[in-house]
Amino acid sequence: MISEEILAQIKKTQKFSDAAIKLMHVVNSVNYSANDIIEIIRYDSKLTAIILKMVNSAEFGMRRKVDSIKNAVSMMGAKKILDIAQEIYTRMYLNKPLSGYESDGMWQHSLRTALAAAQLAPLCVKPYDTEKAFTAGILHDIGKNVLSNFLGNTAHSFIDNIDRHRLHDYLEAEESKLGTNHSEVGELLAREWQLPEFICQAIKHHHKPSLAEEEFKPIAYIIHMADIAAMLSCSDQGSDSLLYEVDTTYTDYFHFSGQELEEIILVIDMECEQIQKTFAEIGE
Amino acid sequence: MALIDTGKNKVLLLGIGDYGSTNRADTEIKTMALGSCVAVVLLDPKTKTVGMVHVALPDSNIQQSHRTFKPGYFADTGIKILLQDMKRFGSSGVLSDMYVKLAGGARVIKAEGVLDIGRRNIEAIKNILIENKIKPVAHDLAGVISRTVTVEVKTGIVRLSCPGRDDWFI
Ligand SMILES: [Fe+2]
Ligand SMILES: [Fe+2]
C-alpha cells in the first residue's frame, strides 16, 4: 500500500514541460516527421533558445549560424534535434539534489542510462527502437524525485543492512521504510503525466525485468542493463549506486561479450563528455 | 581535470580518464564516484611527487573501431602516461620506483563474468604491476561500493568516501 502522503507527492512533483511530454509521445509514434518536431519545439521559447545556443557552440563546429529550429532541423536532421532537446530536459529537470539518496542530482546518471539504452536496443534478441529506448532511459529513475523527501537520513542504515545481508538491495530498503519503491512510484508518476505505455512499463520493471509482461520485456531488459552500465561508469551517484541486483535472466535477451559491454561504456563516456563540454561552453 | 582552490587547500579534480600529478604539499588529488573504474595512485618517495589516474577500462586496444579517447582511460596507456607526467617533478618515470595504491573496481549485486568490468580492470592493473615486479602497498578494491578517492600529497594517505558511509583510509 502506498501512503496518502506519497500519493499526494506524486501530484506535486514538478512535471517536465508540455513540449517535453509531447516530444515523448512523438518518439512513441516512431514514424514522426521533421515538422512534428519543429512544431512542438518552436512554441517552447526557453527550449528553442537553448537548442540554438547549443548548435551554435564551438563543440558543434557549424560553419553558418543556425538561427531557427527549422534551420537546425534541416541542417542536422530531426533525430539529432530531438536528441538534443531530450538532453536539455534531462539537465533541466533532473539536476536537483535528492537528499534522501545523498545525491547532488541524477542528470548524468539518467543521461548515461539513456545513451547506454540507445546502444543496447539494437543488440537485444528482440531489437527495439533506439529513440524509444533513449527516452525511457532518461526517465527510468524518476520515482526517486518523489521518494527522496520521505527517506530522510536512511542512507547509513540502509547500506549497513545491505552490507550485513539483512536487506537484499536498495529497492527492498526503500520498501522496508516506505512500503513502496522508486520503480512502483515512478510508474505512477509517469501515468499521472500521461506518458506513453512503454515508458510506464520500463520504469515499473527496470530493476526486475523478468516480471514485465511479454510485450514489454525487451524495453524492461534494455533499461535494466543500461542502468547497470551507467552505474558502473562514474558519474553523479547517490547512496544507492551499485546496490541493486542484476536480474540474471538478462542472458535470455542479450548475448554481448565483456568486450562489447566495455565498448558500450566507452561510447557512453565519450558522448557524455561531449555533452557536458557543450553545456559548460554555453553556460547552461 | 580542474584545479579548485578551497581556501584551505587546493584540489586537483580528475574526471573519468583524467590523470594528474603534483609535488605541492598543500594539494589533494581527487576523483569521484568510481563504479567499476579504478584509481591508480603513484607515490614517489624520492621526489615526494604524487600522481593519480582514473582508469575506466582494462585495455586500450578496444579503441580500434572508435576514435581515440583519453590515454588515462585505459589501464595500459593510463599508467604509462601518468609515469610520464610525474617526470615533470623529477620523478624517474619507472614504475618500480613508486609506491602504488589502488581503489575501485566495484560491481553491482550478483554481477559476475561479462558484467564484472571492475574485476577485469583490477586484473589488468595487477598484471602490469606483476610485470614490473611490484605489489601495491595498499588497496581497497571490488565489492558493491562506489568510491570517491582523495590522496593527500603531503602524507600520501588516501581517503575513501561513499554517500551513506563513514570515510575510511588506506
Ligand atoms: Fe532505479
Ligand atoms: Fe538508475
Coordinates of C-alpha atoms and ligand atoms in Angstrom, one line a residue:
Chain A
M1 CA 0.0 0.0 0.0
I2 CA 1.4 3.4 -1.0
S3 CA 0.7 6.0 1.7
E4 CA -1.6 9.0 1.1
E5 CA 1.4 11.3 1.6
I6 CA 3.4 9.7 -1.2
L7 CA 0.3 9.7 -3.5
A8 CA -0.1 13.4 -2.8
Q9 CA 3.6 14.0 -3.5
I10 CA 3.2 12.4 -6.9
K11 CA 0.7 15.1 -7.8
K12 CA 3.0 17.8 -6.5
T13 CA 6.2 16.6 -8.2
Q14 CA 7.5 19.1 -10.8
K15 CA 6.4 18.0 -14.3
F16 CA 8.6 18.2 -17.4
S17 CA 7.3 20.9 -19.7
D18 CA 4.4 20.4 -22.1
A19 CA 6.9 20.4 -25.0
A20 CA 9.0 17.7 -23.4
I21 CA 6.0 15.4 -22.8
K22 CA 4.8 16.0 -26.3
L23 CA 8.2 15.0 -27.7
M24 CA 8.0 11.8 -25.8
H25 CA 4.7 11.0 -27.5
V26 CA 6.3 11.8 -30.8
V27 CA 9.1 9.3 -30.1
N28 CA 6.4 6.7 -29.4
S29 CA 4.8 7.2 -32.8
V30 CA 8.1 6.1 -34.4
N31 CA 7.4 7.4 -37.9
Y32 CA 7.3 11.1 -36.9
S33 CA 8.0 13.9 -39.4
A34 CA 10.5 16.7 -39.1
N35 CA 7.6 19.0 -39.0
D36 CA 6.2 17.4 -35.8
I37 CA 9.4 18.1 -34.0
I38 CA 9.6 21.7 -35.3
E39 CA 6.0 22.5 -34.4
I40 CA 6.5 21.3 -30.8
I41 CA 9.8 23.0 -30.1
R42 CA 9.1 26.4 -31.6
Y43 CA 6.3 27.1 -29.1
D44 CA 8.7 26.5 -26.2
S45 CA 10.8 29.6 -26.3
K46 CA 13.2 28.6 -23.5
L47 CA 13.9 25.2 -25.2
T48 CA 14.3 26.9 -28.5
A49 CA 16.9 29.4 -27.1
I50 CA 19.0 26.7 -25.5
I51 CA 18.9 24.4 -28.6
L52 CA 20.1 27.3 -30.8
K53 CA 22.9 28.2 -28.3
M54 CA 24.0 24.5 -28.3
V55 CA 24.0 24.0 -32.1
N56 CA 25.9 27.3 -32.5
S57 CA 28.5 26.4 -29.9
A58 CA 32.1 25.6 -30.9
E59 CA 31.5 21.9 -29.9
F60 CA 29.2 21.5 -32.9
G61 CA 31.5 23.4 -35.3
M62 CA 28.8 24.6 -37.7
R63 CA 30.1 26.9 -40.4
R64 CA 27.0 29.0 -40.7
K65 CA 24.9 30.5 -37.9
V66 CA 21.8 28.5 -37.2
D67 CA 19.0 30.9 -36.4
S68 CA 15.8 28.9 -36.2
I69 CA 14.7 25.4 -35.2
K70 CA 13.5 24.8 -38.7
N71 CA 17.0 25.6 -39.9
A72 CA 18.6 23.4 -37.3
V73 CA 16.4 20.5 -38.3
S74 CA 17.2 20.9 -42.0
M75 CA 20.9 21.1 -41.3
M76 CA 21.3 18.4 -38.6
G77 CA 18.2 16.2 -39.0
A78 CA 15.1 15.9 -36.9
K79 CA 16.5 13.0 -34.9
K80 CA 19.6 14.9 -33.8
I81 CA 17.5 17.9 -32.7
L82 CA 15.1 15.6 -30.8
D83 CA 18.1 14.1 -29.0
I84 CA 19.4 17.5 -28.1
A85 CA 16.0 18.5 -26.8
Q86 CA 15.9 15.5 -24.6
E87 CA 19.4 16.1 -23.3
I88 CA 18.4 19.6 -22.3
Y89 CA 15.3 18.3 -20.4
T90 CA 17.4 15.8 -18.6
R91 CA 19.7 18.5 -17.4
M92 CA 16.9 21.0 -16.6
Y93 CA 14.7 18.7 -14.6
L94 CA 17.0 16.0 -13.1
N95 CA 19.7 18.2 -11.8
K96 CA 18.3 18.8 -8.4
P97 CA 19.8 17.4 -5.2
L98 CA 18.0 14.3 -3.8
S99 CA 18.8 14.4 -0.1
G100 CA 17.2 11.1 0.6
Y101 CA 19.8 9.5 -1.6
E102 CA 22.6 11.8 -0.6
S103 CA 22.8 12.8 -4.3
D104 CA 23.6 16.1 -5.9
G105 CA 21.4 15.3 -8.8
M106 CA 20.9 12.5 -11.2
W107 CA 21.0 14.1 -14.7
Q108 CA 24.3 12.4 -15.6
H109 CA 23.1 9.0 -14.4
S110 CA 19.9 9.5 -16.3
L111 CA 21.7 10.6 -19.5
R112 CA 24.2 7.8 -19.3
T113 CA 21.4 5.3 -18.9
A114 CA 19.7 6.8 -22.0
L115 CA 22.9 6.7 -24.0
A116 CA 23.5 3.1 -23.0
A117 CA 19.9 2.1 -23.8
A118 CA 20.2 3.5 -27.3
Q119 CA 23.2 1.3 -27.9
L120 CA 21.7 -1.8 -26.3
A121 CA 18.4 -1.5 -28.1
P122 CA 19.6 -3.0 -31.4
L123 CA 21.6 -5.7 -29.6
C124 CA 18.6 -7.1 -27.8
V125 CA 17.4 -10.5 -29.0
K126 CA 14.2 -8.7 -29.9
P127 CA 15.7 -5.4 -31.4
Y128 CA 14.0 -2.3 -30.1
D129 CA 13.6 1.3 -31.4
T130 CA 16.7 3.3 -30.2
E131 CA 14.9 6.5 -29.8
K132 CA 12.3 5.0 -27.5
A133 CA 15.0 3.2 -25.5
F134 CA 16.8 6.6 -25.1
T135 CA 13.7 8.3 -23.8
A136 CA 12.8 5.5 -21.4
G137 CA 16.4 5.6 -20.1
I138 CA 16.1 9.3 -19.2
L139 CA 13.0 8.7 -17.1
H140 CA 13.8 5.3 -15.5
D141 CA 14.6 6.6 -12.0
I142 CA 12.0 9.5 -11.9
G143 CA 10.4 7.8 -8.9
K144 CA 13.4 8.9 -6.8
N145 CA 12.2 12.5 -7.2
V146 CA 9.0 11.5 -5.3
L147 CA 10.6 9.3 -2.7
S148 CA 13.7 11.4 -1.8
N149 CA 12.0 13.6 0.8
F150 CA 10.4 10.6 2.5
L151 CA 13.7 8.8 3.0
G152 CA 15.3 11.3 5.4
N153 CA 18.6 10.1 6.8
T154 CA 18.1 6.5 6.0
A155 CA 21.2 6.0 3.8
H156 CA 23.5 4.9 6.6
S157 CA 21.2 2.2 8.0
F158 CA 20.1 1.0 4.6
I159 CA 23.7 0.5 3.5
D160 CA 24.6 -1.2 6.8
N161 CA 21.7 -3.6 6.4
I162 CA 22.5 -4.4 2.8
D163 CA 26.2 -5.0 3.8
R164 CA 25.0 -7.4 6.6
H165 CA 22.6 -9.1 4.1
R166 CA 19.6 -8.2 6.3
L167 CA 18.3 -6.4 3.2
H168 CA 18.7 -7.7 -0.3
D169 CA 19.2 -4.4 -2.1
Y170 CA 18.2 -0.7 -2.1
L171 CA 14.8 -1.5 -3.6
E172 CA 14.0 -3.7 -0.6
A173 CA 15.4 -1.0 1.6
E174 CA 13.0 1.6 0.2
E175 CA 10.2 -0.9 0.7
S176 CA 11.2 -1.5 4.3
K177 CA 10.8 2.1 5.2
L178 CA 8.1 3.3 2.8
G179 CA 6.1 0.2 1.7
T180 CA 6.9 1.1 -1.9
N181 CA 10.0 1.6 -4.1
H182 CA 11.1 4.1 -6.8
S183 CA 10.1 1.8 -9.6
E184 CA 6.5 1.5 -8.4
V185 CA 6.1 5.2 -7.6
G186 CA 7.9 6.1 -10.8
E187 CA 5.3 4.2 -12.9
L188 CA 2.5 6.1 -11.0
L189 CA 4.2 9.4 -11.7
A190 CA 4.6 8.5 -15.4
R191 CA 0.8 7.7 -15.5
E192 CA 0.0 10.9 -13.8
W193 CA 1.9 12.7 -16.6
Q194 CA 0.2 10.5 -19.2
L195 CA 3.4 9.3 -20.7
P196 CA 3.3 6.5 -23.3
E197 CA 2.8 3.0 -22.0
F198 CA 6.3 1.7 -22.9
I199 CA 7.8 4.4 -20.6
C200 CA 5.5 3.5 -17.7
Q201 CA 6.4 -0.2 -18.2
A202 CA 10.1 0.4 -18.5
I203 CA 10.1 2.4 -15.3
K204 CA 8.0 -0.1 -13.4
H205 CA 10.2 -3.1 -14.3
H206 CA 13.7 -1.6 -14.7
H207 CA 15.1 -3.5 -11.7
K208 CA 13.1 -6.7 -12.2
P209 CA 12.6 -7.0 -16.0
S210 CA 11.6 -10.7 -15.8
L211 CA 8.3 -9.6 -14.1
A212 CA 7.3 -7.4 -17.1
E213 CA 4.5 -8.6 -19.4
E214 CA 5.9 -10.4 -22.5
E215 CA 5.2 -7.4 -24.8
F216 CA 7.3 -5.0 -22.6
K217 CA 10.1 -7.4 -21.7
P218 CA 12.5 -6.1 -24.3
I219 CA 12.4 -2.5 -23.2
A220 CA 12.4 -3.6 -19.5
Y221 CA 15.6 -5.6 -20.1
I222 CA 17.2 -2.9 -22.1
I223 CA 16.7 -0.3 -19.4
H224 CA 17.8 -2.8 -16.7
M225 CA 21.1 -3.4 -18.5
A226 CA 21.5 0.3 -19.4
D227 CA 21.1 1.3 -15.8
I228 CA 23.8 -1.2 -14.7
A229 CA 26.2 0.1 -17.4
A230 CA 25.5 3.6 -16.2
M231 CA 26.1 2.7 -12.6
L232 CA 29.4 1.0 -13.5
S233 CA 30.7 4.1 -15.3
C234 CA 31.4 7.0 -13.0
S235 CA 29.0 10.0 -12.6
D236 CA 26.7 11.8 -10.2
Q237 CA 25.8 8.9 -7.9
G238 CA 23.9 8.6 -4.7
S239 CA 23.9 6.3 -1.7
D240 CA 22.1 3.7 -3.7
S241 CA 24.5 3.4 -6.5
L242 CA 25.6 -0.2 -7.3
L243 CA 23.3 -1.5 -4.6
Y244 CA 20.8 -3.2 -6.9
E245 CA 20.8 -6.8 -8.1
V246 CA 21.3 -8.0 -11.6
D247 CA 18.3 -9.9 -13.0
T248 CA 20.4 -12.9 -14.2
T249 CA 17.8 -13.8 -16.8
Y250 CA 19.2 -10.9 -18.8
T251 CA 21.1 -13.6 -20.8
D252 CA 17.8 -14.5 -22.4
Y253 CA 17.7 -11.1 -24.0
F254 CA 21.4 -10.2 -24.5
H255 CA 24.4 -12.2 -25.7
F256 CA 27.1 -9.5 -25.6
S257 CA 30.6 -10.3 -24.6
G258 CA 32.6 -8.5 -22.0
Q259 CA 34.4 -6.5 -24.7
E260 CA 31.1 -5.4 -26.3
L261 CA 29.9 -4.2 -22.9
E262 CA 33.2 -2.3 -22.5
E263 CA 32.7 -0.7 -25.9
I264 CA 29.3 0.5 -24.8
I265 CA 30.8 2.1 -21.7
L266 CA 33.5 3.7 -23.8
V267 CA 30.9 5.3 -26.1
I268 CA 28.7 6.5 -23.1
D269 CA 31.8 8.2 -21.6
M270 CA 32.8 9.8 -24.9
E271 CA 29.3 11.1 -25.7
C272 CA 28.6 12.2 -22.1
E273 CA 31.9 14.2 -22.0
Q274 CA 31.0 15.9 -25.3
I275 CA 27.5 16.9 -23.9
Q276 CA 29.0 18.1 -20.7
K277 CA 31.5 20.2 -22.6
T278 CA 28.8 21.7 -24.7
F279 CA 26.7 22.6 -21.6
A280 CA 29.7 24.2 -20.0
E281 CA 30.5 26.2 -23.1
I282 CA 27.1 27.7 -23.3
G283 CA 26.8 28.2 -19.6
E284 CA 23.7 26.2 -19.0
Chain B
M1 CA 40.7 18.0 -14.9
A2 CA 40.3 21.1 -12.8
L3 CA 42.3 22.8 -10.0
I4 CA 40.0 24.0 -7.3
D5 CA 41.1 26.4 -4.6
T6 CA 39.0 25.8 -1.5
G7 CA 40.9 28.5 0.5
K8 CA 42.1 25.8 2.9
N9 CA 43.9 23.8 0.3
K10 CA 44.0 23.1 -3.4
V11 CA 42.2 20.1 -5.0
L12 CA 43.2 18.7 -8.4
L13 CA 39.9 17.1 -9.5
L14 CA 40.1 14.3 -12.1
G15 CA 37.3 13.3 -14.3
I16 CA 36.9 9.9 -16.0
G17 CA 40.1 9.0 -17.8
D18 CA 42.0 12.0 -16.5
Y19 CA 45.4 11.9 -14.8
G20 CA 47.3 14.4 -12.8
S21 CA 50.3 14.8 -10.6
T22 CA 52.0 17.3 -8.3
N23 CA 54.6 17.7 -5.6
R24 CA 52.8 20.6 -3.9
A25 CA 52.2 19.6 -0.2
D26 CA 49.1 21.9 0.0
T27 CA 47.3 19.9 -2.7
E28 CA 44.9 16.9 -2.8
I29 CA 44.2 14.9 -5.9
K30 CA 40.6 13.7 -6.0
T31 CA 38.3 11.7 -8.3
M32 CA 34.6 11.0 -7.7
A33 CA 32.2 8.0 -7.6
L34 CA 34.4 5.3 -9.1
G35 CA 31.9 2.5 -10.0
S36 CA 33.9 -0.2 -11.8
C37 CA 36.7 2.3 -12.5
V38 CA 40.0 2.1 -10.6
A39 CA 42.0 5.0 -9.2
V40 CA 45.8 4.2 -9.5
V41 CA 47.8 6.3 -7.1
L42 CA 51.5 6.5 -7.5
L43 CA 53.7 7.9 -4.7
D44 CA 57.3 8.7 -5.5
P45 CA 59.3 8.6 -2.2
K46 CA 62.4 10.3 -3.7
T47 CA 60.8 13.5 -5.1
K48 CA 57.6 13.5 -3.0
T49 CA 55.6 13.6 -6.2
V50 CA 52.1 12.1 -6.1
G51 CA 50.1 11.1 -9.2
M52 CA 46.7 9.6 -9.9
V53 CA 44.9 8.3 -12.9
H54 CA 41.2 7.4 -13.2
V55 CA 41.2 4.1 -15.2
A56 CA 37.8 3.1 -16.7
L57 CA 38.6 0.1 -18.9
P58 CA 41.4 -2.5 -18.9
D59 CA 42.7 -2.4 -22.5
S60 CA 43.2 0.5 -25.0
N61 CA 43.1 -2.0 -27.9
I62 CA 39.3 -1.8 -27.7
Q63 CA 39.5 1.6 -29.3
Q64 CA 40.4 0.2 -32.8
S65 CA 36.8 0.7 -34.0
H66 CA 36.4 4.1 -32.3
R67 CA 38.2 7.4 -32.4
T68 CA 41.0 7.6 -29.8
F69 CA 39.9 8.7 -26.4
K70 CA 41.9 9.9 -23.4
P71 CA 45.0 7.8 -22.7
G72 CA 44.3 7.9 -19.0
Y73 CA 41.0 6.0 -19.6
F74 CA 42.7 2.6 -20.1
A75 CA 44.9 0.7 -17.7
D76 CA 47.8 0.1 -20.1
T77 CA 48.1 3.6 -21.5
G78 CA 46.9 5.3 -18.3
I79 CA 49.8 4.1 -16.1
K80 CA 52.3 4.9 -18.8
I81 CA 51.1 8.5 -19.3
L82 CA 50.9 9.1 -15.5
L83 CA 54.5 8.0 -15.1
Q84 CA 55.5 10.3 -17.9
D85 CA 53.6 13.2 -16.3
M86 CA 55.3 12.7 -13.0
K87 CA 58.7 13.3 -14.7
R88 CA 57.8 17.0 -14.7
F89 CA 58.6 16.9 -11.0
G90 CA 61.9 15.0 -11.3
S91 CA 60.4 11.5 -11.0
S92 CA 62.2 8.7 -12.7
G93 CA 59.2 7.5 -14.7
V94 CA 60.0 3.9 -13.6
L95 CA 57.0 2.1 -12.1
S96 CA 59.1 0.0 -9.7
D97 CA 60.4 3.2 -8.1
M98 CA 56.9 4.1 -6.9
Y99 CA 54.6 3.0 -4.1
V100 CA 51.3 2.1 -5.6
K101 CA 47.8 2.4 -4.0
L102 CA 44.7 1.1 -5.7
A103 CA 41.0 1.8 -5.1
G104 CA 37.8 1.0 -7.0
G105 CA 36.8 -1.9 -9.4
A106 CA 33.3 -2.4 -7.9
R107 CA 30.3 -4.1 -9.4
V108 CA 26.5 -4.3 -8.8
I109 CA 25.0 -7.1 -6.7
K110 CA 25.3 -10.5 -8.2
A111 CA 27.2 -9.2 -11.3
E112 CA 29.6 -11.9 -12.5
G113 CA 31.6 -12.7 -15.6
V114 CA 30.7 -10.5 -18.5
L115 CA 29.2 -7.8 -16.3
D116 CA 32.2 -7.6 -13.9
I117 CA 34.3 -4.9 -15.6
G118 CA 35.7 -3.9 -12.2
R119 CA 37.4 -7.3 -11.9
R120 CA 38.9 -7.0 -15.4
N121 CA 40.2 -3.6 -14.5
I122 CA 41.8 -4.9 -11.3
E123 CA 43.4 -7.8 -13.1
A124 CA 44.8 -5.6 -15.9
I125 CA 46.4 -3.3 -13.4
K126 CA 47.7 -6.1 -11.2
N127 CA 49.3 -7.7 -14.3
I128 CA 51.1 -4.5 -15.1
L129 CA 52.4 -4.4 -11.5
I130 CA 53.5 -8.0 -11.7
E131 CA 55.4 -7.4 -15.0
N132 CA 57.2 -4.6 -13.1
K133 CA 57.8 -6.9 -10.1
I134 CA 55.9 -4.7 -7.6
K135 CA 52.9 -5.1 -5.4
P136 CA 50.5 -2.3 -4.2
V137 CA 51.4 -1.0 -0.7
A138 CA 47.6 -0.6 -0.1
H139 CA 44.4 -1.3 -1.9
D140 CA 40.6 -1.2 -1.4
L141 CA 39.1 -3.0 -4.3
A142 CA 35.9 -4.8 -5.6
G143 CA 32.7 -5.0 -3.7
V144 CA 29.5 -3.0 -4.3
I145 CA 30.9 0.4 -3.2
S146 CA 31.0 3.5 -5.3
R147 CA 34.2 5.1 -4.0
T148 CA 35.3 8.7 -4.1
V149 CA 39.1 8.7 -3.7
T150 CA 41.3 11.6 -2.4
V151 CA 45.0 11.4 -1.9
E152 CA 46.8 14.0 0.3
V153 CA 50.1 14.9 -1.3
K154 CA 51.7 15.8 2.0
T155 CA 51.3 12.4 3.5
G156 CA 50.3 10.0 0.7
I157 CA 47.3 9.0 2.7
V158 CA 44.3 8.0 0.6
R159 CA 40.8 8.9 1.9
L160 CA 37.9 6.9 0.6
S161 CA 34.3 8.1 0.9
C162 CA 30.9 7.0 -0.3
P163 CA 27.5 8.5 0.3
G164 CA 25.9 6.9 3.3
R165 CA 29.2 5.5 4.7
D166 CA 31.8 6.9 7.1
D167 CA 35.2 7.8 5.5
W168 CA 38.0 5.2 5.6
F169 CA 41.7 5.4 4.8
I170 CA 44.4 3.4 3.1
Ligands
FE1 FE 16.4 2.6 -10.4
FE2 FE 19.2 4.1 -12.3

